[in-house]
Amino acid sequence: MTKYVIGLNERQKDAIKYTEGPLLILAGAGAGKTKTITERIVQIIKNGVNPTNVLAVTFTNKAASEMRERITHRLIEEKIAEINQYVEKPIIKTFHSLGLMMLSEQSENVGLHKHPTILDSSDSLSIIKSACEKLGVDTKTHDPSKIRNIISREKGDFTSVSEYEKKVVSAQMEIVLSVWRLYEEELKNQKAVDFDDLIIKTVLMLEKYKNIRDYYQDRFKYIHIDEYQDTNAAQYALVKLLVNEKTNNLCVVGDTDQNIYSWRGANLKNIMNFEHDFHNTKIVLLEENYRSTKNILSLANNTIKKNTVRKDKNLFTSKEEGDKIEICPAWDEGSEAEMIAKKCKDLLDRGVDGKNIAILYRANFQSRVLEEFFIKEGVEYNLLGTKFFERKEIKDVMSYLRAALNRDSQPDLKRVFDTPKKGIGKTSVLKIFTGEELPPKTQIKINNVYEFLDKIKTLLDTEKLSHIMQMIIVDSGMEKEMLEGSDEDKERLENARELVSFTLKYDEKVASEIIHEFLEEVGLMSDQDNDKKEHNGVRLMTVHSSKGLEYDYIFISGLEQDLFPHKNIGNKKRGVEEEEEERRLFYVAVTRAKKVLYLCYAELRTIFGQKQINAPSEFLEDVPEEIRNDNDLYYKQNGGKVVYI
């Protein structure tokens, strides 16, 4: 009789013992999916399968490393493997490292070096620039980095050059097409691949060479794919080609309710249609949650059941009811940030480890005010991602102000000349700094920049600082450039606009009277930011960054309509798909909490220097009355002071 590791529930055992044929494991948040995959792979090997015939694919190196360690530990426990790195083990890879391994092994067949050069983004950009020069493309008008991004996005959608050619409808697309052709030729000449190619070329290789496809289908007799809901078109194609149609020994693990990456190509249809792609699929639901209290799961279930495109499941736990969900209203974003910082300080004073507390927010710009009040309250924090005043767009705006005050600041002038693009190349900038003569047309462009900097300096004596910052963002052309860019560019614009909101507190006087105080405060914040203690302090991060993590105490900040659920700058009303992804994102945020969950919002929030009245997020309506605690401790402004009522 088969024995299973202690602690497995009946559903997990079902998944482990079903080793032949297609298996879809729908694993809810905190339901022990990694443990289930680990034990299933161990079971397959215990059944007599050679470990090298077992493949597991994850999305991150961290996940792959964790799975590798767990499986190795279990194989040693079962006396199947020795503590020796040379003993045969299962193949555990990310999608990209799997592609690299296969391309390297088949290098002679696909015309690549056995150890192909993998180009990073700067290497790719260099080739793109060179292609532009060969074609006579004006790089001042057609930014090579944007061309590179377009090519990367198309390749990620599994679009070939020839397929892109059929879509060309504009002069800009013609340029991208011509550059892309030269780019691919250069990659071939160098026998190199870029990051996108690691999967694309592997798929093309398997499609073209039946003998290679047969080899890997025979080699990988048992395939496991983690986070299947996050697979894109190219990854889906790779999985389909690796699976032997005679056996269909494919196990995928995922959760339709945690698909939050459609903006980078993740296709929810891949997991929704799994049983149609692989007939006679067995479906196992992992619904027992080992992470959160009953009250937290009640909110999670109540929220996500409103979505229509999902595989139905209902999380449950044997844990206690736990604390009620804390609803925390605040007067404005400053009051909200101060409330969160003070509450965190109280938790730390009570002995809670900062590593067990996390503040989640929907948009990056929200970190600025949170950082400000954590510093004021003396609460140590660790920001996952780039700190607010270290963001490129913030440095770009600040460079205009600093260059206006100090014309000798070369780093600031370099940023000013380059952002947004003004047709002033590096050679011209070097000549400016060395005092060399410039061509008349270039000199006119330089003079225009200096006139704009002079305008900024003049306005310091008459205008408020927030007005000047707003003028810099708009009149410099940065706003236009970011509005016309990608969703990522629009998010950068949100961050830049948050800088305007930050300067409002200096508006009691004209800018010239407080400019040094402002620059000093920003400088001190940057100093604090640079003193990173990566393993200490309360965690601050976006909800996207929190996926896969868990904390005892979770604060979700900014639960206001159009902030969370989010509405991007320039976007029209959200469609059904966008609405459901925002709800999935809230579900992910809620299910990060193990013990206590705080849902926070501000009645007023300053956006681009203007205070806006906000409706509370529709997600707050999902909290059942019997498990919510609407806080009486309500932060409100009163003559500049915060009081409790």
XYZ file of C-alpha atoms in Angstrom:
645
model
C 0.000 0.000 0.000
C 1.305 3.443 -0.922
C 2.412 5.556 2.044
C 2.181 9.346 2.008
C 4.014 11.951 3.996
C 2.274 12.968 7.219
C 0.194 16.125 6.916
C -1.269 15.631 3.454
C -5.028 16.039 3.111
C -7.205 13.734 1.000
C -7.256 16.058 -2.034
C -3.466 16.341 -1.997
C -3.205 12.554 -1.801
C -5.510 12.279 -4.826
C -3.183 14.530 -6.812
C -0.103 12.597 -5.721
C -1.368 9.120 -6.547
C -2.783 10.114 -9.965
C 0.454 9.887 -11.936
C -0.708 8.753 -15.379
C -2.528 11.084 -17.753
C -3.401 14.799 -17.689
C -3.983 16.340 -14.261
C -5.233 19.836 -13.473
C -4.622 20.874 -9.864
C -6.628 23.978 -9.016
C -4.795 25.177 -5.938
C -6.255 28.044 -3.956
C -4.066 30.568 -2.163
C -2.190 28.991 0.750
C -3.407 25.490 -0.134
C 0.017 23.806 -0.157
C 0.582 23.516 -3.903
C 4.396 23.403 -3.696
C 4.211 20.592 -1.144
C 1.775 18.732 -3.416
C 3.998 19.049 -6.506
C 7.027 17.980 -4.455
C 5.330 14.879 -3.093
C 3.891 13.973 -6.502
C 7.357 14.058 -8.088
C 8.780 12.003 -5.215
C 5.959 9.482 -5.662
C 6.626 9.153 -9.400
C 10.311 8.455 -8.695
C 9.369 5.956 -5.940
C 7.287 4.183 -8.586
C 10.535 3.403 -10.414
C 10.755 6.282 -12.890
C 14.243 7.642 -13.595
C 14.448 11.127 -11.973
C 15.794 12.616 -15.218
C 12.520 11.664 -16.932
C 10.658 14.069 -14.636
C 10.439 17.761 -15.546
C 9.068 20.603 -13.423
C 8.782 24.146 -14.816
C 8.288 27.285 -12.713
C 8.285 31.002 -13.452
C 11.073 32.269 -11.199
C 14.525 31.108 -10.208
C 13.491 31.462 -6.567
C 10.545 29.075 -7.024
C 12.711 26.614 -8.965
C 15.401 26.695 -6.279
C 12.863 26.136 -3.489
C 11.283 23.206 -5.315
C 14.681 21.696 -6.084
C 15.695 21.878 -2.419
C 12.422 20.360 -1.217
C 12.547 17.469 -3.676
C 16.205 16.713 -2.961
C 15.495 16.722 0.789
C 12.557 14.348 0.359
C 14.491 11.983 -1.920
C 17.239 11.798 0.705
C 14.624 11.134 3.393
C 13.196 8.325 1.279
C 16.738 6.976 0.798
C 16.264 7.291 -2.978
C 19.088 9.792 -3.375
C 22.335 10.426 -1.572
C 23.700 13.793 -0.499
C 25.623 14.156 -3.728
C 25.139 16.765 -6.425
C 26.077 14.243 -9.117
C 23.245 11.836 -8.289
C 20.516 11.942 -10.926
C 17.715 14.318 -10.008
C 14.545 15.646 -11.646
C 14.936 18.497 -14.124
C 13.609 21.654 -12.447
C 13.803 24.798 -14.560
C 12.185 28.124 -15.306
C 10.674 28.406 -18.793
C 13.651 30.462 -19.967
C 16.329 28.233 -18.452
C 14.592 25.189 -19.965
C 14.678 26.850 -23.373
C 18.356 27.692 -22.959
C 19.174 24.117 -21.959
C 17.389 22.652 -24.989
C 18.861 25.150 -27.454
C 22.344 24.466 -26.085
C 21.876 20.710 -26.363
C 20.638 21.025 -29.948
C 22.953 23.863 -30.956
C 24.238 22.136 -34.107
C 20.715 21.540 -35.372
C 19.539 25.122 -34.873
C 22.710 26.933 -35.929
C 23.621 28.203 -32.489
C 26.794 27.969 -30.446
C 26.684 25.289 -27.740
C 26.936 28.109 -25.215
C 25.012 30.836 -27.041
C 25.435 34.455 -26.119
C 22.325 35.734 -24.382
C 21.864 39.417 -25.017
C 20.629 41.613 -22.210
C 18.469 44.685 -22.900
C 21.463 47.011 -23.386
C 23.082 44.627 -25.878
C 19.821 44.380 -27.823
C 19.438 48.142 -27.807
C 22.947 48.550 -29.184
C 22.082 46.318 -32.160
C 18.817 48.209 -32.690
C 20.712 51.528 -32.779
C 23.202 50.105 -35.257
C 20.344 48.877 -37.472
C 18.769 52.335 -37.369
C 22.051 53.891 -38.517
C 22.362 51.427 -41.411
C 18.818 52.228 -42.521
C 19.275 55.974 -42.115
C 16.522 56.134 -39.485
C 16.507 59.353 -37.484
C 16.955 58.083 -33.910
C 15.884 61.454 -32.540
C 12.465 61.015 -34.091
C 12.262 57.230 -33.761
C 13.579 56.249 -30.337
C 15.563 52.958 -30.606
C 14.460 51.903 -27.108
C 10.800 52.160 -28.133
C 11.507 50.137 -31.274
C 13.195 47.514 -29.072
C 10.148 47.407 -26.772
C 7.776 46.938 -29.718
C 9.876 44.072 -31.073
C 10.045 42.430 -27.643
C 6.301 42.719 -27.131
C 5.581 41.197 -30.549
C 7.985 38.320 -29.938
C 6.366 37.699 -26.558
C 3.035 37.369 -28.382
C 4.728 34.769 -30.580
C 4.633 37.027 -33.633
C 7.313 36.445 -36.284
C 8.808 39.084 -38.559
C 6.776 37.788 -41.506
C 3.569 37.853 -39.452
C 4.316 41.383 -38.285
C 4.824 42.422 -41.912
C 1.182 41.551 -42.606
C 0.068 43.899 -39.824
C 2.019 46.938 -41.026
C -0.306 49.890 -41.653
C 1.880 52.919 -40.921
C 5.277 54.459 -41.622
C 6.282 53.841 -38.000
C 5.483 50.135 -38.338
C 7.477 50.010 -41.594
C 10.504 51.323 -39.709
C 10.034 48.751 -36.927
C 9.777 46.002 -39.539
C 12.980 47.071 -41.325
C 14.909 47.380 -38.062
C 13.575 44.044 -36.822
C 14.829 42.278 -39.965
C 18.360 43.631 -39.500
C 18.175 42.862 -35.780
C 17.398 39.200 -36.437
C 20.177 38.993 -39.050
C 22.694 40.317 -36.537
C 21.544 37.850 -33.867
C 22.073 35.045 -36.362
C 25.528 36.333 -37.309
C 26.544 36.484 -33.649
C 24.922 33.089 -32.966
C 23.205 34.902 -30.122
C 19.714 34.995 -28.671
C 17.838 37.602 -26.709
C 15.677 36.785 -23.706
C 12.515 36.447 -25.815
C 14.239 33.983 -28.157
C 14.914 31.428 -25.448
C 11.312 30.259 -25.672
C 10.463 31.313 -29.244
C 13.395 29.492 -30.842
C 12.795 26.418 -28.714
C 9.198 26.238 -29.933
C 10.249 26.715 -33.561
C 12.911 24.020 -33.174
C 10.395 21.515 -31.802
C 7.911 22.347 -34.557
C 10.467 21.947 -37.325
C 12.404 18.872 -36.214
C 10.261 15.853 -35.404
C 13.270 13.839 -34.247
C 14.155 16.495 -31.663
C 10.535 16.740 -30.568
C 10.342 12.959 -30.199
C 13.585 12.969 -28.204
C 12.326 15.439 -25.605
C 8.870 13.880 -25.434
C 10.553 10.570 -24.648
C 12.997 12.191 -22.235
C 10.417 14.184 -20.275
C 7.907 11.448 -19.548
C 6.294 13.324 -16.659
C 5.882 17.090 -16.918
C 4.756 19.530 -14.233
C 3.966 23.207 -14.848
C 3.554 25.572 -11.907
C 1.437 28.782 -12.037
C -0.168 27.617 -15.277
C -2.601 30.544 -15.252
C 0.355 32.854 -15.927
C 1.534 31.178 -19.151
C 1.567 33.251 -22.331
C 1.182 32.169 -25.962
C 4.804 31.078 -26.418
C 4.966 29.160 -23.127
C 1.673 27.439 -23.907
C 3.015 26.358 -27.304
C 6.180 24.987 -25.670
C 4.188 22.900 -23.190
C 1.971 21.463 -25.936
C 5.023 20.408 -27.954
C 6.786 18.744 -25.022
C 3.868 16.541 -24.032
C 3.662 13.085 -25.586
C 0.165 12.814 -27.045
C 0.056 9.042 -26.376
C 0.452 9.396 -22.619
C -0.431 13.058 -21.922
C 1.464 12.826 -18.642
C 1.103 16.506 -17.870
C 0.306 17.957 -14.463
C -0.407 21.683 -14.303
C -0.981 23.611 -11.094
C -2.661 26.971 -11.007
C -5.455 29.188 -9.802
C -7.772 31.117 -12.118
C -8.364 33.531 -9.237
C -4.701 34.560 -9.137
C -4.238 35.495 -12.793
C -2.980 39.088 -12.478
C -0.456 39.408 -15.311
C -2.526 39.817 -18.478
C -0.628 43.058 -19.144
C 2.526 41.024 -19.789
C 0.861 38.348 -21.898
C -0.520 35.831 -19.385
C -3.565 34.191 -20.953
C -6.265 32.928 -18.596
C -7.720 30.797 -21.407
C -4.760 28.415 -21.118
C -5.944 27.086 -17.762
C -9.663 27.563 -18.464
C -9.400 25.340 -21.567
C -6.990 22.752 -20.156
C -9.439 19.824 -20.097
C -10.384 20.607 -23.715
C -6.725 20.630 -24.783
C -5.984 17.390 -22.936
C -8.847 14.913 -22.980
C -9.727 12.728 -19.969
C -8.250 15.301 -17.614
C -8.584 14.634 -13.900
C -9.274 17.800 -11.896
C -8.275 18.077 -8.251
C -9.342 21.040 -6.143
C -7.027 22.101 -3.314
C -9.317 24.278 -1.216
C -7.990 23.758 2.305
C -6.009 26.854 3.223
C -3.157 26.531 5.727
C -2.330 30.240 5.861
C -5.246 32.459 6.873
C -7.976 32.687 9.494
C -11.611 31.894 8.705
C -12.598 35.572 8.628
C -9.922 36.434 6.064
C -10.989 33.502 3.878
C -14.641 34.526 4.209
C -13.789 37.884 2.643
C -11.625 36.233 -0.046
C -14.402 33.819 -1.050
C -17.069 36.520 -0.926
C -14.991 38.744 -3.199
C -13.889 36.330 -5.885
C -17.244 34.593 -6.396
C -18.406 37.776 -8.184
C -16.059 36.983 -11.075
C -17.568 35.041 -13.974
C -14.433 33.724 -15.725
C -13.029 31.286 -13.171
C -12.946 27.683 -12.020
C -15.252 27.537 -9.023
C -13.763 26.715 -5.630
C -14.218 27.763 -2.009
C -11.318 28.133 0.408
C -11.722 26.744 3.928
C -9.468 26.247 6.927
C -9.306 24.448 10.255
C -7.805 27.577 11.802
C -9.713 29.812 14.224
C -12.166 32.558 13.241
C -9.485 35.137 13.983
C -9.718 38.918 14.265
C -12.386 40.800 12.386
C -11.424 42.648 9.213
C -10.384 46.180 10.199
C -11.960 48.907 8.032
C -9.819 52.030 8.428
C -11.124 55.283 6.920
C -8.919 58.376 6.850
C -9.317 62.032 5.946
C -6.621 62.156 3.271
C -3.565 60.223 2.080
C -1.354 61.836 4.728
C -3.756 60.840 7.492
C -3.960 57.338 6.078
C -0.160 57.008 5.907
C 0.255 58.357 9.445
C -2.396 55.973 10.746
C -0.646 53.002 9.115
C 2.795 54.098 10.345
C 1.540 54.584 13.933
C -0.229 51.225 13.900
C 2.932 49.527 12.651
C 4.949 51.252 15.363
C 2.482 49.972 17.952
C 2.779 46.421 16.600
C 6.568 46.624 16.688
C 6.468 47.954 20.283
C 4.347 44.932 21.198
C 7.081 42.624 19.926
C 5.869 41.849 16.409
C 8.781 41.332 14.010
C 8.727 43.896 11.172
C 9.288 41.067 8.691
C 5.785 39.840 9.549
C 4.082 43.113 8.556
C 3.415 44.288 4.988
C 1.724 47.333 3.471
C 0.313 46.699 -0.001
C -0.782 49.305 -2.530
C -2.111 49.233 -6.079
C 0.090 51.906 -7.703
C 3.773 52.658 -7.205
C 3.232 56.361 -6.534
C 1.465 55.520 -3.256
C 4.773 54.541 -1.670
C 5.919 58.178 -1.476
C 3.588 59.360 1.282
C 3.936 56.059 3.147
C 7.728 56.394 3.118
C 7.425 59.958 4.393
C 5.419 58.992 7.464
C 7.413 55.852 8.199
C 10.493 58.066 8.335
C 8.716 60.617 10.552
C 7.548 57.927 12.956
C 10.971 56.286 13.000
C 9.601 52.979 11.714
C 12.200 50.950 9.864
C 10.908 49.768 6.505
C 12.067 47.842 3.473
C 10.599 48.893 0.133
C 10.412 46.106 -2.419
C 11.133 47.837 -5.701
C 12.592 51.252 -6.451
C 12.195 53.871 -3.756
C 10.161 56.900 -4.781
C 12.939 59.496 -5.089
C 15.166 56.964 -6.871
C 12.685 56.454 -9.717
C 13.899 57.651 -13.093
C 10.867 59.849 -13.759
C 11.259 61.579 -10.381
C 14.960 62.180 -10.993
C 14.090 63.554 -14.440
C 11.668 66.147 -13.054
C 14.014 67.078 -10.213
C 16.873 67.540 -12.685
C 15.039 70.463 -14.337
C 14.681 72.194 -11.000
C 18.274 71.580 -9.966
C 19.666 72.579 -13.379
C 17.661 75.817 -13.244
C 19.329 76.627 -9.930
C 22.778 75.372 -10.903
C 23.723 75.571 -14.586
C 27.039 73.824 -13.792
C 25.375 70.593 -12.630
C 26.373 68.288 -15.478
C 24.404 65.191 -14.302
C 21.210 67.261 -14.129
C 21.861 68.930 -17.496
C 22.424 65.524 -19.116
C 18.995 64.418 -17.917
C 17.397 67.657 -19.076
C 18.910 67.369 -22.561
C 17.807 63.733 -22.826
C 14.309 63.752 -21.260
C 12.222 63.949 -23.248
C 14.246 63.491 -26.442
C 15.206 66.839 -27.966
C 17.511 65.768 -30.768
C 20.607 66.644 -28.727
C 23.041 63.739 -28.973
C 25.803 62.666 -26.592
C 28.492 64.227 -28.795
C 26.735 67.584 -28.675
C 26.350 67.346 -24.890
C 30.072 66.630 -24.563
C 30.864 69.682 -26.682
C 28.629 71.827 -24.470
C 30.591 70.783 -21.387
C 33.974 71.327 -23.075
C 32.951 74.681 -24.560
C 33.327 73.602 -28.194
C 31.378 75.247 -30.989
C 28.133 73.565 -32.037
C 26.294 73.500 -35.387
C 23.720 76.329 -35.628
C 20.675 73.986 -35.547
C 21.959 72.192 -32.452
C 22.775 75.517 -30.775
C 19.162 76.632 -31.279
C 17.952 73.492 -29.495
C 20.407 74.121 -26.650
C 19.266 77.731 -26.354
C 15.638 76.583 -26.128
C 16.544 74.333 -23.205
C 18.393 77.150 -21.445
C 15.442 79.501 -21.986
C 13.152 76.949 -20.358
C 15.533 76.613 -17.397
C 15.658 80.410 -17.104
C 11.854 80.465 -17.072
C 11.844 77.993 -14.190
C 14.338 80.073 -12.230
C 12.324 83.264 -12.802
C 9.076 81.629 -11.704
C 10.666 80.590 -8.407
C 10.295 84.202 -7.241
C 6.578 84.468 -8.040
C 4.992 81.013 -8.199
C 4.292 78.228 -5.738
C 6.518 75.183 -5.963
C 3.689 72.781 -6.896
C 2.771 75.000 -9.875
C 6.367 74.985 -11.052
C 6.670 71.210 -10.775
C 3.431 70.814 -12.690
C 4.686 73.199 -15.364
C 7.945 71.236 -15.710
C 6.103 67.957 -16.277
C 3.743 69.457 -18.873
C 5.822 72.085 -20.685
C 8.976 69.973 -20.907
C 7.064 67.435 -22.984
C 7.440 64.636 -20.430
C 3.690 64.330 -19.896
C 2.982 64.062 -23.636
C 5.695 61.455 -24.131
C 4.457 59.274 -21.259
C 0.788 59.606 -22.231
C 1.590 58.363 -25.724
C 3.640 55.461 -24.368
C 2.856 52.102 -22.810
C 0.913 51.332 -19.632
C 4.268 51.377 -17.844
C 4.862 54.925 -19.121
C 1.436 55.983 -17.823
C 2.349 54.560 -14.424
C 5.548 56.611 -14.529
C 3.390 59.684 -15.191
C 1.351 58.858 -12.072
C 4.603 58.850 -10.104
C 5.670 62.179 -11.591
C 2.300 63.698 -10.713
C 2.675 62.428 -7.150
C 5.760 64.649 -6.910
C 3.472 67.642 -7.534
C 1.209 66.482 -4.708
C 4.244 66.116 -2.438
C 5.253 69.762 -2.970
C 1.825 71.164 -2.021
C 2.869 71.406 1.625
C 5.437 74.060 0.615
C 2.861 76.285 -1.108
C 2.368 78.739 1.768
C 5.300 80.700 0.368
C 6.689 81.329 -3.097
C 9.119 78.677 -4.285
C 12.318 80.737 -3.873
C 11.718 81.068 -0.113
C 11.428 77.323 0.523
C 13.404 75.742 -2.310
C 16.440 74.942 -0.156
C 14.241 73.398 2.535
C 12.545 71.271 -0.123
C 15.811 70.088 -1.692
C 17.201 69.332 1.769
C 14.181 67.188 2.667
C 14.424 65.273 -0.592
C 18.152 64.813 -0.035
C 17.594 63.452 3.469
C 14.990 61.035 2.168
C 17.433 59.826 -0.467
C 20.100 59.358 2.218
C 17.719 57.229 4.255
C 16.740 55.274 1.175
C 20.320 54.442 0.345
C 20.918 53.045 3.828
C 19.229 49.757 2.890
C 18.690 47.073 5.486
C 17.148 44.535 3.152
C 16.270 41.979 5.804
C 14.753 44.259 8.434
C 11.702 46.417 8.822
C 8.108 46.517 7.692
C 7.612 45.562 4.033
C 6.167 48.053 1.538
C 5.243 46.762 -1.921
C 2.704 46.746 -4.728
C 0.073 44.018 -4.701
C 1.654 42.541 -7.851
C 4.966 42.179 -5.999
C 3.276 40.426 -3.076
C 2.090 37.391 -5.046
C 3.476 34.210 -3.519
C 4.295 35.904 -0.188
C 2.518 35.840 3.178
C 2.554 37.985 6.314
C 0.870 37.912 9.730
C -0.323 41.516 9.378
C -1.420 43.034 6.062
C -2.453 46.647 5.421
C -4.054 47.326 2.027
C -3.744 51.063 1.378
C -5.745 53.270 -0.998
C -8.945 51.258 -1.294
C -10.751 53.940 -3.285
C -12.703 53.671 -6.505
C -10.434 54.243 -9.558
C -7.339 53.694 -7.424
C -8.124 50.132 -6.346
C -9.864 48.996 -8.570
C -7.447 50.985 -10.684
C -8.121 53.156 -13.685
C -5.043 54.008 -15.731
C -4.426 57.560 -16.888
C -6.055 58.131 -20.271
C -8.087 54.939 -20.096
C -11.792 54.790 -20.726
C -14.214 52.868 -18.543
C -12.853 49.483 -17.520
C -14.089 46.529 -19.531
C -15.325 43.290 -17.945
C -11.904 41.619 -18.287
C -10.164 44.565 -16.607
C -12.783 44.633 -13.837
C -12.294 40.948 -13.123
C -8.499 41.217 -13.106
C -8.716 44.049 -10.567
C -10.923 41.825 -8.410
C -8.403 38.991 -8.722
C -5.703 41.422 -7.656
C -7.699 42.334 -4.534
C -8.191 38.616 -3.850
C -4.418 38.114 -4.046
C -3.879 41.016 -1.616
C -6.408 39.676 0.895
C -5.005 36.142 0.821
C -1.494 37.333 1.713
C -2.746 37.896 5.297
C -2.331 35.156 7.896
C -3.752 36.759 11.057
C -4.946 40.370 10.740
C -6.117 42.382 7.725
C -6.500 46.175 7.606
C -8.422 47.733 4.700
C -7.543 51.430 4.499
C -8.831 54.314 2.392
C -8.803 58.115 2.246
C -11.814 60.322 1.615
C -9.567 62.874 -0.078
C -6.471 62.149 -2.142
C -4.239 64.635 -3.907
C -3.671 63.735 -7.554
C -1.427 66.030 -9.647
C -1.748 68.765 -7.039
C -5.552 68.656 -6.882
C -7.507 67.217 -3.967
C -10.140 64.766 -5.131
C -13.091 63.391 -3.200
C -13.041 59.618 -3.462
C -15.737 57.001 -3.154
C -14.634 53.999 -1.073
C -13.650 51.004 -3.192
C -16.427 48.667 -4.248
C -14.300 45.898 -2.739
C -15.137 47.148 0.764
C -18.728 46.122 0.104
C -17.537 42.514 -0.077
C -16.711 42.407 3.652
C -19.615 40.654 5.438
C -21.112 42.739 8.271
C -20.547 40.036 10.882
C -16.757 39.929 10.350
C -15.961 43.621 9.865
C -14.870 46.165 12.438
C -15.505 49.728 11.227
C -12.974 51.763 13.151
C -14.137 54.551 15.424
C -10.542 55.722 15.471
C -10.942 58.097 12.543
C -8.173 60.419 11.424
C -9.392 63.870 10.554
C -7.652 67.181 9.961
C -8.300 69.985 12.421
C -6.225 73.090 12.004
C -3.351 71.092 10.622
C -3.424 68.615 13.516
C -4.609 65.057 13.544
C -7.246 64.226 16.126
C -9.222 61.122 17.000
C -13.019 61.071 17.172
